[in-house]
Structures are given as C-alpha cells and as structure tokens.
Short mmCIF file of C-alpha atoms and ligand atoms in Angstrom, two decimals:
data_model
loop_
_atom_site.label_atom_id
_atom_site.label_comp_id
_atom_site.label_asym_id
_atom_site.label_seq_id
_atom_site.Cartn_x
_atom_site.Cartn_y
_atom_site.Cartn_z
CA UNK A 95 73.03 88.94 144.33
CA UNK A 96 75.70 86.55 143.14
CA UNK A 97 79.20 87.11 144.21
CA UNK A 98 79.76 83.19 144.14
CA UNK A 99 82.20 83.51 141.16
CA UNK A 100 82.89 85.52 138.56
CA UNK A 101 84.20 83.47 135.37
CA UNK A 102 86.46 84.85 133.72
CA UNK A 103 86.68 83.71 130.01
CA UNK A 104 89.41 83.19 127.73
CA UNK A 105 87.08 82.38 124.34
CA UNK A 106 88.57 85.30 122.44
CA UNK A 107 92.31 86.24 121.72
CA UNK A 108 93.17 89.05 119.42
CA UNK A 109 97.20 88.91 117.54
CA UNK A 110 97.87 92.11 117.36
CA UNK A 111 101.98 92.81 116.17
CA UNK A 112 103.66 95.42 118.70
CA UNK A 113 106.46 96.56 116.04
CA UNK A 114 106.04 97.45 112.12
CA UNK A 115 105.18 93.80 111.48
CA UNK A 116 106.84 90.56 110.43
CA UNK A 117 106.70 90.12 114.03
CA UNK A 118 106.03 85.89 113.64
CA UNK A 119 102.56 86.52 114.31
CA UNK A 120 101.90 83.40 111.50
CA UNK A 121 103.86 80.89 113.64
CA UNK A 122 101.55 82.19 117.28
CA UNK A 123 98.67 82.41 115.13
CA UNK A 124 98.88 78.94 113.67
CA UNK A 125 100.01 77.72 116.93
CA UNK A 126 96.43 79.23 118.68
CA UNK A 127 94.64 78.31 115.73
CA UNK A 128 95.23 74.60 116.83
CA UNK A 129 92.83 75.36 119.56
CA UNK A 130 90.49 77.90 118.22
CA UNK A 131 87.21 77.02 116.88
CA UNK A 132 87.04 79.79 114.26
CA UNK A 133 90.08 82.40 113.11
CA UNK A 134 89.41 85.83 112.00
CA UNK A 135 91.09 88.17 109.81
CA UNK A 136 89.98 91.66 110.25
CA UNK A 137 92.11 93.98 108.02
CA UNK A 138 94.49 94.73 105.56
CA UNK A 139 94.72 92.66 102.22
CA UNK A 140 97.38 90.60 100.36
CA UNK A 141 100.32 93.29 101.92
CA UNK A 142 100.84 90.95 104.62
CA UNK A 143 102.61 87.54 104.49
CA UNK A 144 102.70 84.99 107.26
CA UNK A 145 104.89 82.51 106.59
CA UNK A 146 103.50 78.80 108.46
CA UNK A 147 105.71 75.92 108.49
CA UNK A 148 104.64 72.12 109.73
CA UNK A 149 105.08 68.63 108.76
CA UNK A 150 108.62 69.78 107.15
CA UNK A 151 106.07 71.66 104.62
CA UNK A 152 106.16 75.48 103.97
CA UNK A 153 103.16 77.76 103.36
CA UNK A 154 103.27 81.42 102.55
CA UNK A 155 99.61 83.02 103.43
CA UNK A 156 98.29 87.00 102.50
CA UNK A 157 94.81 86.66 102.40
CA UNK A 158 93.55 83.48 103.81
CA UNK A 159 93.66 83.18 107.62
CA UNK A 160 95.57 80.66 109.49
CA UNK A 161 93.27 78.44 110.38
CA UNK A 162 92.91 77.24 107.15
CA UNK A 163 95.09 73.62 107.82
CA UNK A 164 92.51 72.89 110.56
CA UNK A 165 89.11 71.03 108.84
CA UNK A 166 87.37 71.87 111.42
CA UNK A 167 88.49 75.88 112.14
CA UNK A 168 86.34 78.32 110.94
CA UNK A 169 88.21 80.87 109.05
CA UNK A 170 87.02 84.63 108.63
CA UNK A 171 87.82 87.34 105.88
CA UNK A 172 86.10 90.00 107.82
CA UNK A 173 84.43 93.61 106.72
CA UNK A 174 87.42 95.50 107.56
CA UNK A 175 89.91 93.63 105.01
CA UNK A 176 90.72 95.52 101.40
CA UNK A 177 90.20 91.68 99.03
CA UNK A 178 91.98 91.39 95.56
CA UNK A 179 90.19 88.34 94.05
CA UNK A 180 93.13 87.52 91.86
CA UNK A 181 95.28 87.19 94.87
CA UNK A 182 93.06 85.06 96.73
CA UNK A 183 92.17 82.70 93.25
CA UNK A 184 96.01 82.40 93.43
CA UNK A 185 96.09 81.13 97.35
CA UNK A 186 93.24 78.73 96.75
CA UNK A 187 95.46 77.32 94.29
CA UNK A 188 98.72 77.51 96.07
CA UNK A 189 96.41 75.50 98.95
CA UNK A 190 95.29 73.05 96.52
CA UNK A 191 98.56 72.27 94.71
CA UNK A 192 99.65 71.03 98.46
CA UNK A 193 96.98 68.69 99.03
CA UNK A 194 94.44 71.19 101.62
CA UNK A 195 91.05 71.11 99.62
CA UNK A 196 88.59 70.69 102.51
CA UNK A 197 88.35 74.05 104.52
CA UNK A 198 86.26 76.23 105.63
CA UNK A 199 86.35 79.75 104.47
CA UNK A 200 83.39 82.81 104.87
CA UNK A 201 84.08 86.04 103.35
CA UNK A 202 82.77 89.65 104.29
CA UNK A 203 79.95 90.63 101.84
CA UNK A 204 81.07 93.93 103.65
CA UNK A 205 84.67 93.49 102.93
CA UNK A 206 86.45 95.56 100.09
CA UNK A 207 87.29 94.63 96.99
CA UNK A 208 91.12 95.67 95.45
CA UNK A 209 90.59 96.49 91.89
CA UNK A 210 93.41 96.35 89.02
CA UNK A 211 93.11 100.31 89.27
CA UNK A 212 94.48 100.10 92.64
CA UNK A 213 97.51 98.66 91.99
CA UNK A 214 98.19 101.00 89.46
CA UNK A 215 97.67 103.95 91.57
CA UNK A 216 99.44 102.70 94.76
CA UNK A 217 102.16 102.61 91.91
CA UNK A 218 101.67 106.52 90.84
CA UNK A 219 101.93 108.14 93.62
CA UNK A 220 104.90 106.14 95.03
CA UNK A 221 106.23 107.56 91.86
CA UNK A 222 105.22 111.16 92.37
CA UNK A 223 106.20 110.99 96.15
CA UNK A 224 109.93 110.21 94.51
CA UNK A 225 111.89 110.66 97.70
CA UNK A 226 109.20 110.62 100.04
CA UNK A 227 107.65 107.54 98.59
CA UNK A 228 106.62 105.33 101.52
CA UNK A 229 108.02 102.24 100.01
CA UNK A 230 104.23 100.29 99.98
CA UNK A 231 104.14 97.01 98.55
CA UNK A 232 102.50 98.12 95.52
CA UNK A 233 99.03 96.03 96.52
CA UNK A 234 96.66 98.48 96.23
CA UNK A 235 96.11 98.78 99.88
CA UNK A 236 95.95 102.75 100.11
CA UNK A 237 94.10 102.90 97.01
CA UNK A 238 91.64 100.65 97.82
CA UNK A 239 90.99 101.95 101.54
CA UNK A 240 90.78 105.58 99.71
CA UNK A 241 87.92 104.42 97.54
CA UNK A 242 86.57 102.88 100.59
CA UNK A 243 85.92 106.42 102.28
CA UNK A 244 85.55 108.55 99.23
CA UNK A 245 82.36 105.98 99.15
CA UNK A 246 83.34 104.92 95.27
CA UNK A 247 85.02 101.83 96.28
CA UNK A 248 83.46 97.87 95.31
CA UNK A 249 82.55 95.32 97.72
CA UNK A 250 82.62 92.03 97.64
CA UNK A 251 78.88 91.51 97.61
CA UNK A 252 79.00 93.75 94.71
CA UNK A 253 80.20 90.82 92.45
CA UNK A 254 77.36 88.83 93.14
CA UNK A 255 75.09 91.80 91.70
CA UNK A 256 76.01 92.74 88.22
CA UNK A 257 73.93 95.62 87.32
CA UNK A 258 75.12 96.91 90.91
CA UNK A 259 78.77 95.79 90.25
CA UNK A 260 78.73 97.91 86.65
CA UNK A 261 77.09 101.46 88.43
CA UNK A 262 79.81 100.93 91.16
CA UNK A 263 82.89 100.49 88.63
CA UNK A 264 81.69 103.52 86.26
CA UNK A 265 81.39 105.44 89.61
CA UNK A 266 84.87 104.59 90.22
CA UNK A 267 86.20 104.66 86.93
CA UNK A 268 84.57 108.50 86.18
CA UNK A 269 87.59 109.42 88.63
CA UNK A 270 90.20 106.65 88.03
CA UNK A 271 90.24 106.93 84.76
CA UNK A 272 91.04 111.37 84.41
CA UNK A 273 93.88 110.76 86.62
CA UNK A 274 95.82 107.65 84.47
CA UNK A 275 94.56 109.81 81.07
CA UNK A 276 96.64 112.85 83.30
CA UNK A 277 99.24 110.69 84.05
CA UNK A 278 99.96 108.96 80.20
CA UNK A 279 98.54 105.83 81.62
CA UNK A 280 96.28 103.43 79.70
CA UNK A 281 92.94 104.34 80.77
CA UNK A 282 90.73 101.36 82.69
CA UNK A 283 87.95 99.36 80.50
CA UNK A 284 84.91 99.00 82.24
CA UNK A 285 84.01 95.86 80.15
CA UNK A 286 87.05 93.90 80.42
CA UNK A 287 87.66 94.89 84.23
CA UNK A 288 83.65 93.85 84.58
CA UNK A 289 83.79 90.80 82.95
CA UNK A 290 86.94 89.50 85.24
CA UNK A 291 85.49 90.24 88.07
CA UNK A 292 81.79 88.73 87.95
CA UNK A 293 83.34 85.75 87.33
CA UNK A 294 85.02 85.89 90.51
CA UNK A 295 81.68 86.80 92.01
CA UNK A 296 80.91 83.64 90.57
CA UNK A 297 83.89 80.93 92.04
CA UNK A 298 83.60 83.30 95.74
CA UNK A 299 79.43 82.76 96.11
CA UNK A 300 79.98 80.13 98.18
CA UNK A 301 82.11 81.97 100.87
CA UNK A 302 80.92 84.97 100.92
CA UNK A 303 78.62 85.80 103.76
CA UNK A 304 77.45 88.36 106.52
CA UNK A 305 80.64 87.51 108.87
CA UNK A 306 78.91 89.70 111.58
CA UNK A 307 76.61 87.08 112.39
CA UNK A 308 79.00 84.67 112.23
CA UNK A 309 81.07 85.41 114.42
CA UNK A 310 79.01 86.61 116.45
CA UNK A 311 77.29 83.08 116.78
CA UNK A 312 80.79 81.82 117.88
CA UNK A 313 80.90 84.51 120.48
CA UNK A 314 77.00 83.36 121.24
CA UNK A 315 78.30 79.91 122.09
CA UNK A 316 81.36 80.96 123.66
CA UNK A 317 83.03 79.21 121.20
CA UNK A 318 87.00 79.68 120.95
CA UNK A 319 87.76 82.55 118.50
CA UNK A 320 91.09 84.31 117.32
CA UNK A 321 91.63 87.42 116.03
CA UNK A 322 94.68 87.46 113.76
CA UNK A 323 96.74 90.38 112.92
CA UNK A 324 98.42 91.56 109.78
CA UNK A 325 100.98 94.19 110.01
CA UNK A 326 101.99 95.87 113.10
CA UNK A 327 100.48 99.03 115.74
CA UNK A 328 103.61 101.07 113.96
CA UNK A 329 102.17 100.58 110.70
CA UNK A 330 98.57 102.03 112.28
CA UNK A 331 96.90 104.97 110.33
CA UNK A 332 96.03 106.45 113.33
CA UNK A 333 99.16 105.61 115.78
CA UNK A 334 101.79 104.37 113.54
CA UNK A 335 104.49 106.48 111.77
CA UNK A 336 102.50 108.41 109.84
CA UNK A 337 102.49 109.00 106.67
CA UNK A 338 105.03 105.70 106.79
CA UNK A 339 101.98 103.64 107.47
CA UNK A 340 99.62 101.06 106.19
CA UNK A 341 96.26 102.69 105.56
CA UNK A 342 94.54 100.70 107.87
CA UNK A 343 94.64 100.85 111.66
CA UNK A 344 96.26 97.20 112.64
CA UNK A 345 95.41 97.26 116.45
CA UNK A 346 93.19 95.56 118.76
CA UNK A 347 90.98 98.53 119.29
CA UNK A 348 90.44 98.14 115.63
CA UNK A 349 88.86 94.49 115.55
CA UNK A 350 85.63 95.02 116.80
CA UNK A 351 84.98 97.49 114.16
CA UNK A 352 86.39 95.50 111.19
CA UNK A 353 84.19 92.61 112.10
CA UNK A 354 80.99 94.36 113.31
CA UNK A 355 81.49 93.04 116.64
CA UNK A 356 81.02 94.79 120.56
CA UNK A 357 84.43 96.14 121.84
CA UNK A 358 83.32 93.91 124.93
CA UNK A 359 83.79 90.48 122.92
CA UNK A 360 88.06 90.58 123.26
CA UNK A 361 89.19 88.68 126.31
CA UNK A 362 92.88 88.68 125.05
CA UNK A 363 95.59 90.50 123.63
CA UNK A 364 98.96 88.89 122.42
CA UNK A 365 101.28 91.36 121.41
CA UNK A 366 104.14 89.52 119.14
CA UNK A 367 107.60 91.20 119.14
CA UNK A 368 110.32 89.85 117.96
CA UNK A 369 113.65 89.69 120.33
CA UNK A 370 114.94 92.86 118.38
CA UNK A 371 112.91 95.13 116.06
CA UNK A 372 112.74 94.77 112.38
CA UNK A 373 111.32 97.23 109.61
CA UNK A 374 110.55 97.06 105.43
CA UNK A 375 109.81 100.25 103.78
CA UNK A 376 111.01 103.37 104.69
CA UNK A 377 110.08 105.76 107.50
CA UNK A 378 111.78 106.44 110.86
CA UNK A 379 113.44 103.56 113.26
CA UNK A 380 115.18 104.77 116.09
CA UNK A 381 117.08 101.64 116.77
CA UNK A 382 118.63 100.78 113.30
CA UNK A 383 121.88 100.00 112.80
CA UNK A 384 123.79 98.45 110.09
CA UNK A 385 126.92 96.82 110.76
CA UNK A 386 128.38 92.91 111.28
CA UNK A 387 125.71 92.15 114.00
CA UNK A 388 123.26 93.54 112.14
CA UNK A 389 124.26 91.65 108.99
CA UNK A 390 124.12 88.38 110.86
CA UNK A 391 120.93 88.55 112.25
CA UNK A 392 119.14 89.32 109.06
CA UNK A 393 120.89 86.21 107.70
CA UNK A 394 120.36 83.88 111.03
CA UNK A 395 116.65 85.23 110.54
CA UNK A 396 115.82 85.20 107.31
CA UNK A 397 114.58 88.97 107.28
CA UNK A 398 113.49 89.22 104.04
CA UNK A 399 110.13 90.61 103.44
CA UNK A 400 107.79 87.72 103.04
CA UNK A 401 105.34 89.38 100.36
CA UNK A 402 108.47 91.36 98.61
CA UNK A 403 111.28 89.75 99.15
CA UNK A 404 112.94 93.06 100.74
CA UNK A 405 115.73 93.03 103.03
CA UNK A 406 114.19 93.66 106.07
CA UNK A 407 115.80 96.94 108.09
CA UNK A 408 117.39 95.85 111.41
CA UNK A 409 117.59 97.22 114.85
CA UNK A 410 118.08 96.46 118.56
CA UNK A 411 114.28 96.11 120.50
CA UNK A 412 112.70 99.21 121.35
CA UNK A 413 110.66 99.31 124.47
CA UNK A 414 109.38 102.56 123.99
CA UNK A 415 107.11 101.51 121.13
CA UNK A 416 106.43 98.39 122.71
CA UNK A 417 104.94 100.45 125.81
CA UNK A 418 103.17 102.52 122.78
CA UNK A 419 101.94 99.31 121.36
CA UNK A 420 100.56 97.99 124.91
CA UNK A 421 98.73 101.01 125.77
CA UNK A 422 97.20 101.16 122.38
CA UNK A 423 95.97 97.84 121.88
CA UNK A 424 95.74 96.59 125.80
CA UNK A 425 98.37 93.92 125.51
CA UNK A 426 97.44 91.22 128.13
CA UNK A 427 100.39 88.91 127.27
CA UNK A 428 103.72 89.20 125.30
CA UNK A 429 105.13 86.75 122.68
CA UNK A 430 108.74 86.59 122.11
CA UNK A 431 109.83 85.64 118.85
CA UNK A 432 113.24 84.86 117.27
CA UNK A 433 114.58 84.72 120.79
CA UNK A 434 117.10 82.12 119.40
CA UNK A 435 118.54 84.08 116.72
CA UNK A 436 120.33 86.20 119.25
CA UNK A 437 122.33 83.45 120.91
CA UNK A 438 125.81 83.63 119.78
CA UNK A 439 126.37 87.37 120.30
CA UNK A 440 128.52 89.13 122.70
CA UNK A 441 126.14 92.02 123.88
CA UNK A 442 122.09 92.84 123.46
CA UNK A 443 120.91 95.97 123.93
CA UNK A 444 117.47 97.22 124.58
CA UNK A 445 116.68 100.79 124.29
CA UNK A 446 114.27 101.81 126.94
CA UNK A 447 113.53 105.71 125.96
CA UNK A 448 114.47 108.19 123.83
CA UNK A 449 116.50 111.84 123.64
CA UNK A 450 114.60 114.32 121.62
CA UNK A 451 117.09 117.42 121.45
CA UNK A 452 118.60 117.08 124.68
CA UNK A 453 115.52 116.11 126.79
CA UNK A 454 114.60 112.37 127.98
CA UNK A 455 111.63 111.23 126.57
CA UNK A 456 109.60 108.07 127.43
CA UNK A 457 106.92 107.64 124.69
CA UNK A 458 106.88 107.62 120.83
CA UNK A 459 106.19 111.52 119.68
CA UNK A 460 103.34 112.37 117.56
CA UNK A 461 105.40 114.38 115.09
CA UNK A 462 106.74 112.64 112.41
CA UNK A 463 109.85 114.87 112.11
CA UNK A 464 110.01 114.08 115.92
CA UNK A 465 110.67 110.51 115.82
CA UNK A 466 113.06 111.04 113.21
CA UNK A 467 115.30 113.12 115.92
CA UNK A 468 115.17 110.89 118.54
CA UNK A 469 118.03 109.34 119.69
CA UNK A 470 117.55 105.44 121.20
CA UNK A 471 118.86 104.94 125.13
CA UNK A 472 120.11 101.90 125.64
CA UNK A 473 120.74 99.38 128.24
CA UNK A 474 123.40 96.79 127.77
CA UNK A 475 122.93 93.08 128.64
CA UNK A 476 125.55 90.57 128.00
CA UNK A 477 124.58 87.86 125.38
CA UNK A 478 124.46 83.56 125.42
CA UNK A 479 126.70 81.53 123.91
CA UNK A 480 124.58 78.14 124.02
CA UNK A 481 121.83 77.47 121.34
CA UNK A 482 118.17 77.52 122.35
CA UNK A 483 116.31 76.13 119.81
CA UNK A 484 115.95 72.87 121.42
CA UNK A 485 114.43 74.13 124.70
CA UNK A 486 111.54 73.67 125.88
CA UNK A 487 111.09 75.01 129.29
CA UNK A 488 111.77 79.04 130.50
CA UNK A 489 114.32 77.24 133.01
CA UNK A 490 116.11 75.75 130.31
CA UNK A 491 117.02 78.90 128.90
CA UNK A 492 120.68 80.16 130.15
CA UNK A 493 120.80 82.43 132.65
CA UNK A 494 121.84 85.64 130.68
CA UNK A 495 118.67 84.55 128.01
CA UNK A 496 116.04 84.90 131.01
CA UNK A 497 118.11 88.01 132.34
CA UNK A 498 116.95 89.38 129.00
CA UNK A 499 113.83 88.42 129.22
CA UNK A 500 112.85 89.28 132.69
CA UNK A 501 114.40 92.92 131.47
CA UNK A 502 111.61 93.39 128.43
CA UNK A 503 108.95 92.42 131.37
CA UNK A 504 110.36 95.03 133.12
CA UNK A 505 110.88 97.96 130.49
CA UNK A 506 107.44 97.03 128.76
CA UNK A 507 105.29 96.01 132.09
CA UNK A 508 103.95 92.98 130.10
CA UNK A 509 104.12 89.80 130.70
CA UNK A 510 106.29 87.57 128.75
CA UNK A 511 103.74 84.23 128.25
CA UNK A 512 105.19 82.77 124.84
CA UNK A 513 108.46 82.69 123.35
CA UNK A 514 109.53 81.04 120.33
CA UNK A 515 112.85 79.76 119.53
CA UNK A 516 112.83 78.69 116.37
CA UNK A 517 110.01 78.39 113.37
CA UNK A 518 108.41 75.03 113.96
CA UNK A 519 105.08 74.38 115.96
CA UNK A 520 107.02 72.51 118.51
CA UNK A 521 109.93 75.38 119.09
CA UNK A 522 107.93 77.12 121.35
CA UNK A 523 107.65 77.69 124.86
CA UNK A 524 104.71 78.59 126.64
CA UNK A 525 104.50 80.64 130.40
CA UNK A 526 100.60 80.92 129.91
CA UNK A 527 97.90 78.36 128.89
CA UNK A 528 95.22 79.89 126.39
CA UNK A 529 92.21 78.49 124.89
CA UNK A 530 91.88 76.37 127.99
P1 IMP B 199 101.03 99.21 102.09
O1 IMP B 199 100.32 98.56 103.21
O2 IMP B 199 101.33 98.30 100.94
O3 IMP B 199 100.34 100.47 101.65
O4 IMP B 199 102.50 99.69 102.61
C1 IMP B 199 102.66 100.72 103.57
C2 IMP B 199 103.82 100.40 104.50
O5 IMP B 199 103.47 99.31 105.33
C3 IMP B 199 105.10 99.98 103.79
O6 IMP B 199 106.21 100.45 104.55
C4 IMP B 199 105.05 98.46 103.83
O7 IMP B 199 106.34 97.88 103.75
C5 IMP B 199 104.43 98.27 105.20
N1 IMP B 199 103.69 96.99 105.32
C6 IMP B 199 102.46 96.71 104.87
N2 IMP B 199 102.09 95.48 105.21
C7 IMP B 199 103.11 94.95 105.89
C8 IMP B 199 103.31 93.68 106.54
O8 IMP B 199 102.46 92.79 106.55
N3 IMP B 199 104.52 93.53 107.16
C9 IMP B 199 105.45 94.51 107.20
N4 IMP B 199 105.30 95.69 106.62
C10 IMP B 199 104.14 95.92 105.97
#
C-alpha cells in the first residue's frame, strides 16, 4: 500500500475552443507549444486558420500544427484530421518562403484525404441549401468526413499504394461522378485526379506514419504533449448548432479517438474564449448585436475570418455556452483572449442564461429552432478606460477589468488561468503554470 504521494501529472494539455472558434487558440497554442515536446492536431482540415505572430513576423497556419517554429517539437497530423494535399504542399511552401525548413512533421497514415471532388460538392449543396446554406468554407470538410463514413473515402496511406489508391478513387468516383453528371457539372477523371495525387504520395512518404504509436511513445515517456484545437465545441457535430456545424466533433472528448489514444492520457483542458463571443457563417447566436460597439470591436480586433476573410459576426460573451462547453469537454482552466480590445468602452455585458418563450433557461437547448428563440439575459458591468496591453500581472489590470473577470469565473465556474491582452507571445498573462 502506497499512500505516500500521489503525482499528479501535467504531461498532456488538450486546446479545445469554448465558442464557434477563432477563439486565439493559435496564440495559447504557440505559447504552450514553447514547452511541449510534441503538438498534436487531431481534427478538422484546412477550415481552420490560426493566425501566429513572433519576431515582428506573421504566419497564417490550416493544416500544420503549431509547433512547427520549434526544431525540436514534434508535430502531429493525427487520424481524425480530413488532409487536402494541395493545401498542405502550399503551407510547406508558405513555411519555406520564411526561412523554417528544419521541422518535424508525422502524418496519420489513418488520416483522410480531401479530394478535388470535395470541394466541389461542399460547393453544391451550399448551393441547393440556398437559404439554409450553412455558410462552410467551401474546403471540402463535410464532403470529405461523408466519404469517410459512407466507407468510400481515401486515406493518406492510400497514396503510397497505387493500385490501392486507383480501386479507392473509382469506388468513390462510381458515386461522385452521377451526382456532378445530375448536377451539369464536369464529371471527375480518374486519371488526371490519380496522377496528382500519387505524386503527393510521393513528396508526403517521409511524414507519413502510424501517429498512434507515436504519440503514444510520448505519453510512454511522459513526455510533454499538446493537443491543439481547430474550431470550436459550438461548431461540434454532436453538441454544436446543428446542422450550423463543422462535421467533425471539435471537443476534448473527441481527441483520444482522433489520435487512437486512451481517454485516460488528457491531464488538461484549456478552454479559449475570447472576452466577448464571435461567429462566421450562419446559424443561431444569441448574443449578436450590430451597432457602433459592435462595429468597433470587429475593427479593434481584426474579426475577419482568418481562412475567408469574412467579417466575423459579433456579440457580447455568453456564459451559457461556455458552461455547455465546460461540461462537454471538462475544461480544467480558462483562457481569456482579446481581453484588451474591450478597454475603452462604457459598459460590458455578459449574458448568463437565456428566456425561451417566457421561461428562464440555464443551458443551450438541443433544438435548433430552440436556440434560435432564445433571448440572452444579461448582466451589466461597467467598462475601463486605461489600456492593457502592456500588463503583465492580473493586479495590474484596473479594477473594473478584474471585476469582469472574477464575474466569467463566477458565471462559468472555471478558472480564469491565462489571459491575453494583445497578439504577441509576450502579451500574455499567466494565473497558472503548465508544462512545469
Ligand atoms: P466547414 O467546416 O467548412 O464545413 O464549415 C461549417 C461551419 O463551421 C461554417 O459556419 C464555418 O464558418 C465554420 N467553421 C469551420 N471551421 C472554422 C474555424 O476554424 N473557425 C471558425 N469557424 C469555422
């Protein structure tokens, strides 16, 4: 019997965005990734965009996971991500053109392959939804995860097998191809789409791997290992707005799964919110609003999407998803980002539940048609004058900017352990030490 001490170990942190993403999970991400021995995407493909900035330089990843600036970081494309090789030749180049040629990269054999067919369909049926088109960012996401389960869709090791690689894209083709013919589109060649692609089997050999074991090595030797999120738990297939989703589920639940990993192996879950809530795409948001304030802070925070270049929707921050989001994923610790593009204005509000036709309610509805009703409850909390984006300490902050703060503890019942106050590495402020 030991009950000398029990050690309790921090060697794995999942990411995991609390609203409909474009939370700033890049900036925590590349901050963690400092420390962390290996990082690991899990899902979703080139829809999401995490925009990194150091050394007064700029980069703008999809695919590629954060840890990428680090030599000595492990990075993982894991089973669970949907890969368009063009995409990713285009990011190796992007990294190359600034100077970052030694990395380390290892890619899913597992993982999914987006196909030019994909595109083109994620493209139809936005068209054929017409007003209920989900607004997608035309990736081939959906598509791809649809092949996925209707067991016709390619994998990655798939391009390093050609006579494999040609069975799978007449497999998918014999029901891509009906549907453009249907639709007056220019049917698919299986040649020319064939030919593409093995070569990209070719230039990805090197990376590609069983990412299972990898990782699963790291975990072996306790080495430090983050798990970053794309997208956000609204955007979740299974607990997001559906059908104004993402077709894959973004949470942290989902991790172990889309790196064939025990659910045991997470120590850590940062939820990233941002100081007010922010959506692309359409689908309901209870806390929208469009006016002056609304106006500045999408120009104060840049919200434009970072793979389309949308405006990004804008609304005060909604507590009752981010107490969705923390019982879905297990949110151990909260990240605060944008904090500082709310100084300056007069009033914040927070809405901290919801009236569906004339009752209180605390918790997002399952109904689509639901959410759309509900009508945000707010709490009103006067605003700061002073600018925060040089602080570096929580007591820094002016009085009224931790009297917000302490509130989102209070309406989420998470702690608050990073907040960020501006996009640089060195704008942020930290309440809790990980990776140490
Ligand atoms: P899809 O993932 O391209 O199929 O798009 C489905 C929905 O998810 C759309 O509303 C997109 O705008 C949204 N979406 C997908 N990825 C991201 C992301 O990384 N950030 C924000 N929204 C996203």
């Amino acid at each position: 019997m030991c009950l000398k001490g029990v050690e309790i170990l921090d060697h794995t942190i999942v990411v995991v965005g609390t609203q409909w993403g474009d939370e700033g999970k890049g900036k925590i991400t590349d901050y963690l990734a400092l420390k962390a021995d290996m990082v690991v995407r899990s899902q979703g493909g080139n829809n999401a965009g995490h925009t990194i900035r150091f050394n007064q330089q700029k980069f703008a990843l999809h695919l590629i996971p954060s840890g990428i600036f680090n030599s000595g970081t492990k990075n993982v494309m894991a089973n669970g991500m949907v890969i368009n090789p063009r995409a990713l030749m285009e990011e190796f180049e992007m990294l190359r053109s600034k100077g970052i040629t030694s990395f380390q990269l290892y890619i899913s054999d597992r993982a999914q392959v987006i196909m030019p067919y994909h595109l083109e369909m994620d493209e139809l049926l936005e068209s054929l939804k017409g007003e209920e088109s989900i607004g997608t960012t035309k990736k081939g996401i959906g598509p791809a995860y649809s092949d996925k389960t209707n067991r016709i869709g390619i994998r990655i090791g798939d391009l390093l097998k050609p006579d494999r690689l040609k069975i799978a894209l007449d497999n998918a083709l014999a029901f891509v191809n009906p549907v453009m013919k249907t639709f007056g589109r220019t049917e698919i060649d299986s040649t020319e789409v064939f030919n593409e692609y093995i070569e990209y089997g070719k230039k990805l050999k090197p990376y590609i791997t069983d990412t299972s074991l990898l990782i699963q090595d790291a975990l072996d030797y306790h080495q430090k290992i983050l798990f970053e999120g794309a997208q956000g738990t609204m955007l979740c297939i299974e607990h997001g707005t559906y059908p104004y989703v993402t077709s894959s589920s973004p949470t942290a639940a989902s991790v172990p799964l889309s790196c064939g990993i025990s659910p045991q192996s997470i120590n850590e879950v940062v939820g990233v919110t941002k100081a007010y809530t922010t959506r692309v795409g359409e689908g309901a948001f209870p806390t929208e609003f469009e006016n002056e304030i609304s106006k500045k802070i999408r120009e104060v925070g840049h919200e434009y999407g970072t793979t389309t270049q949308r405006p990004r929707r804008i609304g005060w921050l909604d507590t009752v998803i981010l107490r969705h989001a923390r019982r879905i994923n297990g949110v151990t610790g909260l990240s605060i980002m944008l904090l500082d593009v709310l100084s300056g204005l007069e009033e914040i509000k927070i809405c901290t539940s919801y009236e569906l036709e004339g009752k209180i309610i605390h918790h997002v509805p399952g109904h689509y048609e639901d959410f759309l009703k509900c009508k945000p409850i707010y709490i009103t909390y006067p605003g700061w004058k002073e600018d925060i984006s040089n602080v570096h300490s929580f007591d820094e902050l002016p009085k009224n900017c931790q009297n917000y703060l302490y509130a989102i503890e209070e309406f989420t019942g998470i702690k608050v352990t990073i907040i960020s106050v501006g996009p640089d590495r060195d704008q942020t402020v930290t309440l809790k030490k990980y990776f140490e």
